[in-house]
mmCIF file with all atom_site columns, C-alpha atoms in Angstrom:
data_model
loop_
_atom_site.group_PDB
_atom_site.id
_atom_site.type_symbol
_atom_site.label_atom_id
_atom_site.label_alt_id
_atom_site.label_comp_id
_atom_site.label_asym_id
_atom_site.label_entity_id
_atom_site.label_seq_id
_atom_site.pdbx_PDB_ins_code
_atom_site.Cartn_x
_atom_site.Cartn_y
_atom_site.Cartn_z
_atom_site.occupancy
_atom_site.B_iso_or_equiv
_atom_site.pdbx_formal_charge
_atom_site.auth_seq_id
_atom_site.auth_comp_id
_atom_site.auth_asym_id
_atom_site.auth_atom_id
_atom_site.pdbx_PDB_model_num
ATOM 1   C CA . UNK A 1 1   ? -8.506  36.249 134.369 1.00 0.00 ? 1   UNK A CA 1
ATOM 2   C CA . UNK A 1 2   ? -11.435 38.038 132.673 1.00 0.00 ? 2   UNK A CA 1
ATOM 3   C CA . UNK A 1 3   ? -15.113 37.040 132.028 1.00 0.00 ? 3   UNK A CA 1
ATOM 4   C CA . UNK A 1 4   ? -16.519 37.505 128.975 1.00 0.00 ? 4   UNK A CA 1
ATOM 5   C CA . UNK A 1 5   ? -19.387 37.082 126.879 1.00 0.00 ? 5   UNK A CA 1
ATOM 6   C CA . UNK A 1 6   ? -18.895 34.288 124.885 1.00 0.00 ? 6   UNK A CA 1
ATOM 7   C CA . UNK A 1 7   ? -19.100 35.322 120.610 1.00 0.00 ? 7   UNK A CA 1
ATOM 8   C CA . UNK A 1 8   ? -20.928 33.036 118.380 1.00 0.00 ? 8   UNK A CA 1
ATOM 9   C CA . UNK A 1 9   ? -17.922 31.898 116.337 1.00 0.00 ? 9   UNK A CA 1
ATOM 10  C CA . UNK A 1 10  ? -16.634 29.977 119.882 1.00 0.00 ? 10  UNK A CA 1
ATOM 11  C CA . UNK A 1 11  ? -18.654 26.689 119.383 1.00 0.00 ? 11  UNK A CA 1
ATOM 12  C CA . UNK A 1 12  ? -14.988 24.742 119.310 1.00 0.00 ? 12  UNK A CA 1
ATOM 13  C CA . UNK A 1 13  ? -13.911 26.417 122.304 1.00 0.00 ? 13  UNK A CA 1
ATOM 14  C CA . UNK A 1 14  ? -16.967 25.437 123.804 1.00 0.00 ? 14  UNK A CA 1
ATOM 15  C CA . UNK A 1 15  ? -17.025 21.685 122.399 1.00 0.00 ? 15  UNK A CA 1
ATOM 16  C CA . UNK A 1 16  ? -13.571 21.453 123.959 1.00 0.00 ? 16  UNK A CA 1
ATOM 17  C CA . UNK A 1 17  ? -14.076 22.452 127.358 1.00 0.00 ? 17  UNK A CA 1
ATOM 18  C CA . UNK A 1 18  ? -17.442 20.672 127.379 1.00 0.00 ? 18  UNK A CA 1
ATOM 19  C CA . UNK A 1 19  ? -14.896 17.649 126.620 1.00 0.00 ? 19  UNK A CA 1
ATOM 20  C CA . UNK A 1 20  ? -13.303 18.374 129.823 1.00 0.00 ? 20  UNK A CA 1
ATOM 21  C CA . UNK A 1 21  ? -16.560 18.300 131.673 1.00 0.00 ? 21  UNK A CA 1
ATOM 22  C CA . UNK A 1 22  ? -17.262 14.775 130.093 1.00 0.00 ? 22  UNK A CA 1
ATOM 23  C CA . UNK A 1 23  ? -14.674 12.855 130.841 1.00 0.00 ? 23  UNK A CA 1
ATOM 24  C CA . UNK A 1 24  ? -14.575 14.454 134.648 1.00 0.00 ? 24  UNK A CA 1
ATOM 25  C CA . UNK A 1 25  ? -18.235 13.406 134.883 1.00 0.00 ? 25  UNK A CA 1
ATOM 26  C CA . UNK A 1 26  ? -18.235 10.292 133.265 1.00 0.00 ? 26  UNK A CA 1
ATOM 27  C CA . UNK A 1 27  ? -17.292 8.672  137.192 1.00 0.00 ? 27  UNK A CA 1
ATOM 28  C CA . UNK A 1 28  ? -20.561 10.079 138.200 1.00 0.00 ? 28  UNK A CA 1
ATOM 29  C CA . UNK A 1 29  ? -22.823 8.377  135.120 1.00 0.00 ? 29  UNK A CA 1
ATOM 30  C CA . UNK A 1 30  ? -21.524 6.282  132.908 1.00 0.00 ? 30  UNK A CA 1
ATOM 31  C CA . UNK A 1 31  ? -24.355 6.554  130.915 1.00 0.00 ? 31  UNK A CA 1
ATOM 32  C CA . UNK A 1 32  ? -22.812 9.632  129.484 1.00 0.00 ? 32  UNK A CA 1
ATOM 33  C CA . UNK A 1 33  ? -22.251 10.009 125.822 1.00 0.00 ? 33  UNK A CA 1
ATOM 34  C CA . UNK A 1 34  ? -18.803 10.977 125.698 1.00 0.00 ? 34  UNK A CA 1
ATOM 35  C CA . UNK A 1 35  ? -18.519 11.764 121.697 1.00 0.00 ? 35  UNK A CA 1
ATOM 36  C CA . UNK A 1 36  ? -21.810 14.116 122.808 1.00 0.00 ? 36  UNK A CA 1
ATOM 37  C CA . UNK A 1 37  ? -19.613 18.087 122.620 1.00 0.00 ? 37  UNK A CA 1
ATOM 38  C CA . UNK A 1 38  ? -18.442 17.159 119.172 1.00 0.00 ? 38  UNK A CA 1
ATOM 39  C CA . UNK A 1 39  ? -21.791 15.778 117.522 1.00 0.00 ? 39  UNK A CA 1
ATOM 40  C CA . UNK A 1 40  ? -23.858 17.418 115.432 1.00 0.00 ? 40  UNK A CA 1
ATOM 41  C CA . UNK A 1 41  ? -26.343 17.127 118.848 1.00 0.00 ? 41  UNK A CA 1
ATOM 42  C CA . UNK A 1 42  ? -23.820 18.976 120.623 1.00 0.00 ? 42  UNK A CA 1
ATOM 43  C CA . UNK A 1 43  ? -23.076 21.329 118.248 1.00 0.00 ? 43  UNK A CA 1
ATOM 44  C CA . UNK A 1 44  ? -26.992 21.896 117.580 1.00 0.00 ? 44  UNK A CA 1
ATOM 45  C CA . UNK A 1 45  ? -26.837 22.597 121.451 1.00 0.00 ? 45  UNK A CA 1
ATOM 46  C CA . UNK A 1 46  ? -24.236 24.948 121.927 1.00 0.00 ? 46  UNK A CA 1
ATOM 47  C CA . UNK A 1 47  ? -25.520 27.160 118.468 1.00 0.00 ? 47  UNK A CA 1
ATOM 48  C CA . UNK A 1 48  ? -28.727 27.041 120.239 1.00 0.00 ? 48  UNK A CA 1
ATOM 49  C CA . UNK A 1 49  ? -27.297 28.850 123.328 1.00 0.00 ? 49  UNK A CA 1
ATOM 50  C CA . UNK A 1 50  ? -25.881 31.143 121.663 1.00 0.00 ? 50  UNK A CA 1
ATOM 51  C CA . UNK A 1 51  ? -28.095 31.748 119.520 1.00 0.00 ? 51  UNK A CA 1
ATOM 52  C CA . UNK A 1 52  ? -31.199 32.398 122.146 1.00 0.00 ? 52  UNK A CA 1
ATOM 53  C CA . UNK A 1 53  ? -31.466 36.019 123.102 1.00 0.00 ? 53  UNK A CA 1
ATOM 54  C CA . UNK A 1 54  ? -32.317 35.625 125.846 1.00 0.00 ? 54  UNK A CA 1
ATOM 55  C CA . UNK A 1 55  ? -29.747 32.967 127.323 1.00 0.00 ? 55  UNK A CA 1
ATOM 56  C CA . UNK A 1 56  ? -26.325 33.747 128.698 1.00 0.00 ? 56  UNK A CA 1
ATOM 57  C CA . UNK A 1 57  ? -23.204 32.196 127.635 1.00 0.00 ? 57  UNK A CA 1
ATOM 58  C CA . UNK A 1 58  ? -19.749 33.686 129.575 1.00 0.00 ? 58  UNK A CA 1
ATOM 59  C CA . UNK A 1 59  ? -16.419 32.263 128.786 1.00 0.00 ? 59  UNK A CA 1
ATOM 60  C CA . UNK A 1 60  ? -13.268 32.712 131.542 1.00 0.00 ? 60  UNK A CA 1
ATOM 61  C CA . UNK A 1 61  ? -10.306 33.294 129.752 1.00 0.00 ? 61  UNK A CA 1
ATOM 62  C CA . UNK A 1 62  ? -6.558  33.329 131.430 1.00 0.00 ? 62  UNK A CA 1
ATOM 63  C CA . UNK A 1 63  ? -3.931  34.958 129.162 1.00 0.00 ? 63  UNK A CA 1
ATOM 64  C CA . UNK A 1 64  ? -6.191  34.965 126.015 1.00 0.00 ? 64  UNK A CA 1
ATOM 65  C CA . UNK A 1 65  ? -6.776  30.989 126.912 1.00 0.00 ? 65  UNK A CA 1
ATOM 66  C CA . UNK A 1 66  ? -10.380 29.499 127.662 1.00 0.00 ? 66  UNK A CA 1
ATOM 67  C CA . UNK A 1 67  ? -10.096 28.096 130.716 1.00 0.00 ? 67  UNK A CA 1
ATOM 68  C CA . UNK A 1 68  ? -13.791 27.548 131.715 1.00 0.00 ? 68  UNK A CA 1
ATOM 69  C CA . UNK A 1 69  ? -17.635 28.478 130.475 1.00 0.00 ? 69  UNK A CA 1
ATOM 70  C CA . UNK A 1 70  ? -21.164 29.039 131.593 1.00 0.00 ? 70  UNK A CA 1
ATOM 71  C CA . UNK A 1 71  ? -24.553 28.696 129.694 1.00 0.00 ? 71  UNK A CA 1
ATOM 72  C CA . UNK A 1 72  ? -28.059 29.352 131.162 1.00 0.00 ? 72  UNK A CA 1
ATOM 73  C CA . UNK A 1 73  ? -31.222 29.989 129.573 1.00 0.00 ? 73  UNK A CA 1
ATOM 74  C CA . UNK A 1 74  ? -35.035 30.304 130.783 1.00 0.00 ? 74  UNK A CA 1
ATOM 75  C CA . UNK A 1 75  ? -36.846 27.834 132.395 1.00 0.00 ? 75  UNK A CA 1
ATOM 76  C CA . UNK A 1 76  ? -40.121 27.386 132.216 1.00 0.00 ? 76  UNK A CA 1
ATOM 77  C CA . UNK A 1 77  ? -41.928 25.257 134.858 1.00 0.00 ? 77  UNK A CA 1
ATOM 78  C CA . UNK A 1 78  ? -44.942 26.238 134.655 1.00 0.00 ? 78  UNK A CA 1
ATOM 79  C CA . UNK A 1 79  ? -46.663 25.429 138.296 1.00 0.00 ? 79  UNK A CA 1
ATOM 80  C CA . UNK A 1 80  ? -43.723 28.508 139.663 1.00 0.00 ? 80  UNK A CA 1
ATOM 81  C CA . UNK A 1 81  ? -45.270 32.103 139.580 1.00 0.00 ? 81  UNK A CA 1
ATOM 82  C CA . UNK A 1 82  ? -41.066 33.742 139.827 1.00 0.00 ? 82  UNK A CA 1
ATOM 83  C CA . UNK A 1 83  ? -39.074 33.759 136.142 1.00 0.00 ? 83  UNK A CA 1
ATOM 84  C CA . UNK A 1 84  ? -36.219 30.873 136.679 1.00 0.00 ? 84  UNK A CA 1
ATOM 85  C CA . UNK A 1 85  ? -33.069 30.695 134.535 1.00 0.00 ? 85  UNK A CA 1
ATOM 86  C CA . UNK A 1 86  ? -31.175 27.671 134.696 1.00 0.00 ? 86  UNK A CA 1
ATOM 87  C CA . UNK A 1 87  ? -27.854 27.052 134.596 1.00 0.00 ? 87  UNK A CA 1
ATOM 88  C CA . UNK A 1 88  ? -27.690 23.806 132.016 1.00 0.00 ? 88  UNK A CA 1
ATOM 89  C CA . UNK A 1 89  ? -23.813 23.674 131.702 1.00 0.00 ? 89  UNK A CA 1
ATOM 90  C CA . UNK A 1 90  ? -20.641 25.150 133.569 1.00 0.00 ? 90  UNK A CA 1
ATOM 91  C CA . UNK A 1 91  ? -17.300 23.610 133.392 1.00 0.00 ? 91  UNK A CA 1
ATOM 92  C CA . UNK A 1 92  ? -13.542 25.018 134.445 1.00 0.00 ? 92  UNK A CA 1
ATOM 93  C CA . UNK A 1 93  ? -10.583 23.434 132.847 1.00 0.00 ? 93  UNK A CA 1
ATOM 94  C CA . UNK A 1 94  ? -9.135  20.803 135.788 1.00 0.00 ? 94  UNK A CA 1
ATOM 95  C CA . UNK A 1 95  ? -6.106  22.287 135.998 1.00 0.00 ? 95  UNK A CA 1
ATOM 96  C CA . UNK A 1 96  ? -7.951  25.472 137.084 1.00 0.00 ? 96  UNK A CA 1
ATOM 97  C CA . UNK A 1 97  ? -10.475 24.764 139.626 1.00 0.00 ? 97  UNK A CA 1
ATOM 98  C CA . UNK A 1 98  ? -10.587 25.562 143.308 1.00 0.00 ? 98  UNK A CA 1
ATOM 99  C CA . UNK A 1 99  ? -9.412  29.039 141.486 1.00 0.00 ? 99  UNK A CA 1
ATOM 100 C CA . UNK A 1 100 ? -12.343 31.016 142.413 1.00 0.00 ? 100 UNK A CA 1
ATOM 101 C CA . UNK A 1 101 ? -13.016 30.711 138.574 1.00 0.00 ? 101 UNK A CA 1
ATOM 102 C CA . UNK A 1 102 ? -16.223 29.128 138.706 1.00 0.00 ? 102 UNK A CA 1
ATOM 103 C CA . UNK A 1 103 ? -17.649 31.284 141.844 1.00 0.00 ? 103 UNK A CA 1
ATOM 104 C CA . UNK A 1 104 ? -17.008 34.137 139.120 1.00 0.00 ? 104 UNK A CA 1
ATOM 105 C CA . UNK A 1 105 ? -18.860 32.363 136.461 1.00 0.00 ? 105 UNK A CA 1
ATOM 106 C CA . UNK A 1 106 ? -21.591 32.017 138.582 1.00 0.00 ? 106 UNK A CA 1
ATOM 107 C CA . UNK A 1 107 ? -22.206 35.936 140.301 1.00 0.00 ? 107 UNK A CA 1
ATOM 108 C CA . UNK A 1 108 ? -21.572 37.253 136.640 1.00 0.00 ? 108 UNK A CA 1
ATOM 109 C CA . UNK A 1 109 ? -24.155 35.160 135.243 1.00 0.00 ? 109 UNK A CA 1
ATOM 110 C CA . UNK A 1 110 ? -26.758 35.824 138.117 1.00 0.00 ? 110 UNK A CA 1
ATOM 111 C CA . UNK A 1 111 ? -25.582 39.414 137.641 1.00 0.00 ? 111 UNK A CA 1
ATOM 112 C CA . UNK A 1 112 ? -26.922 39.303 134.037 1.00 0.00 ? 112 UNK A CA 1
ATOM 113 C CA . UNK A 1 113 ? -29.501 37.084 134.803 1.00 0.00 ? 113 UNK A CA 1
ATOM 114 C CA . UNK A 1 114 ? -31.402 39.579 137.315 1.00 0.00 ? 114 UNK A CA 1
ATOM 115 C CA . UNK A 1 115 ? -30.453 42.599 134.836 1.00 0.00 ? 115 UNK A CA 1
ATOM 116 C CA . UNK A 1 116 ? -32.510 40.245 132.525 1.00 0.00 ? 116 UNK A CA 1
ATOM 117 C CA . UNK A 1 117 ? -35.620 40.249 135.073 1.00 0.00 ? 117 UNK A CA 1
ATOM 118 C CA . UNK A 1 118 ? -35.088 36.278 136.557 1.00 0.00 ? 118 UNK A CA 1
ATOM 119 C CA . UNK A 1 119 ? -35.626 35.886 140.125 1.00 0.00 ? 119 UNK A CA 1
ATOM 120 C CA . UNK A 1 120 ? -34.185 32.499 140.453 1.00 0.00 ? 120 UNK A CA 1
ATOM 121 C CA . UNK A 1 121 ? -32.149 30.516 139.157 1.00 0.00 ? 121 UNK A CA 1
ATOM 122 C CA . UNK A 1 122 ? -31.799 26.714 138.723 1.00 0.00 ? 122 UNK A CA 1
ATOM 123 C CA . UNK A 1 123 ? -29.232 24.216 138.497 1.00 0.00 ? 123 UNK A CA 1
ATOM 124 C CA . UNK A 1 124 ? -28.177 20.370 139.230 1.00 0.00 ? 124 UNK A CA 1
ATOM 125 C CA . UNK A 1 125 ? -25.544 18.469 140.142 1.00 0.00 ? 125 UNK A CA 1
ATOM 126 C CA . UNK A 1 126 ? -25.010 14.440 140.212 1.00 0.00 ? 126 UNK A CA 1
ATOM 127 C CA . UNK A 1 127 ? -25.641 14.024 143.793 1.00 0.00 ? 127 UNK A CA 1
ATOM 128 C CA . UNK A 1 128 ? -22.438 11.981 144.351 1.00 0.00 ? 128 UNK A CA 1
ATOM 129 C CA . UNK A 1 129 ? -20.264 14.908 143.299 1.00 0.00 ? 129 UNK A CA 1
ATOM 130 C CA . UNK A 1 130 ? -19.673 16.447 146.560 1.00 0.00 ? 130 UNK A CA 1
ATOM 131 C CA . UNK A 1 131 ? -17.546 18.605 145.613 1.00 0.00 ? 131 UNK A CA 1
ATOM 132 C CA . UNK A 1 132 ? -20.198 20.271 142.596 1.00 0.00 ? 132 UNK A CA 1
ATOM 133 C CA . UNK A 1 133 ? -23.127 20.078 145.718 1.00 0.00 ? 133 UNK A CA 1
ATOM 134 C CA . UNK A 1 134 ? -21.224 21.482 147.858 1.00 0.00 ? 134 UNK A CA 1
ATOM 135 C CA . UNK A 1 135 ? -20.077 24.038 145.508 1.00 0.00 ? 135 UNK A CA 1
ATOM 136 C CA . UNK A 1 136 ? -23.540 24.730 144.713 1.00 0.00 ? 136 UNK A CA 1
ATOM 137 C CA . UNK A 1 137 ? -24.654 24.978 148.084 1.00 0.00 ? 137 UNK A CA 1
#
């Protein structure tokens, strides 16, 4: 399994795993727009990523397969003196979790991140998702 960054011409590979990540989520809000990775919204969102210079997009990849991605970009609170990524999406491919795959996601992109001068980094997690806050944790 290797990390990568992910290239600009990957928005399907993206849209597809963010699929995954929908329809594992949707138990956790079913407010969720589930058509939302392959709208124009989604795409908008996932050229926007990586086309911002300053966020960071990885994609894990298992025998030249995509099997999972992270995107983070700045975040700007305002009322917090430290710089703050966050980390907006991250999803691994079911049939690959509790792989270590995700773990390896995240300490690449804090890696980067702290290269990049952040000193902390943000994320969330529907709080009935055990699993994702423990994860997190």
């Amino acid at each position: 399994m290797i990390i990568r960054t992910t290239r600009k011409d990957e928005i399907n590979t993206l849209q597809k795993l963010s699929d995954e990540f929908l329809v594992d989520n949707q138990k956790y809000d079913p407010d969720l727009n589930m058509c939302w990775a392959q709208s124009d919204t989604g795409k908008e969102y996932l050229k926007s990523i990586l086309n911002n210079p300053k966020a960071i997009c990885l994609l894990a990849e298992e025998n030249g397969v995509a099997i999972g991605y992270i995107a983070a970009a700045p975040k700007d609170f305002g009322y917090r003196s430290s710089k703050y990524i966050e980390i907006e999406y991250m999803s691994v491919s079911p049939k690959h979790r509790c792989k270590g795959i995700g773990s390896k996601l995240i300490t690449e992109c804090l890696k980067i991140a702290k290269k990049n001068g952040f000193q902390k980094a943000y994320v969330n997690s529907y709080v009935n998702n055990l699993k994702a806050v423990k994860f997190y944790e």
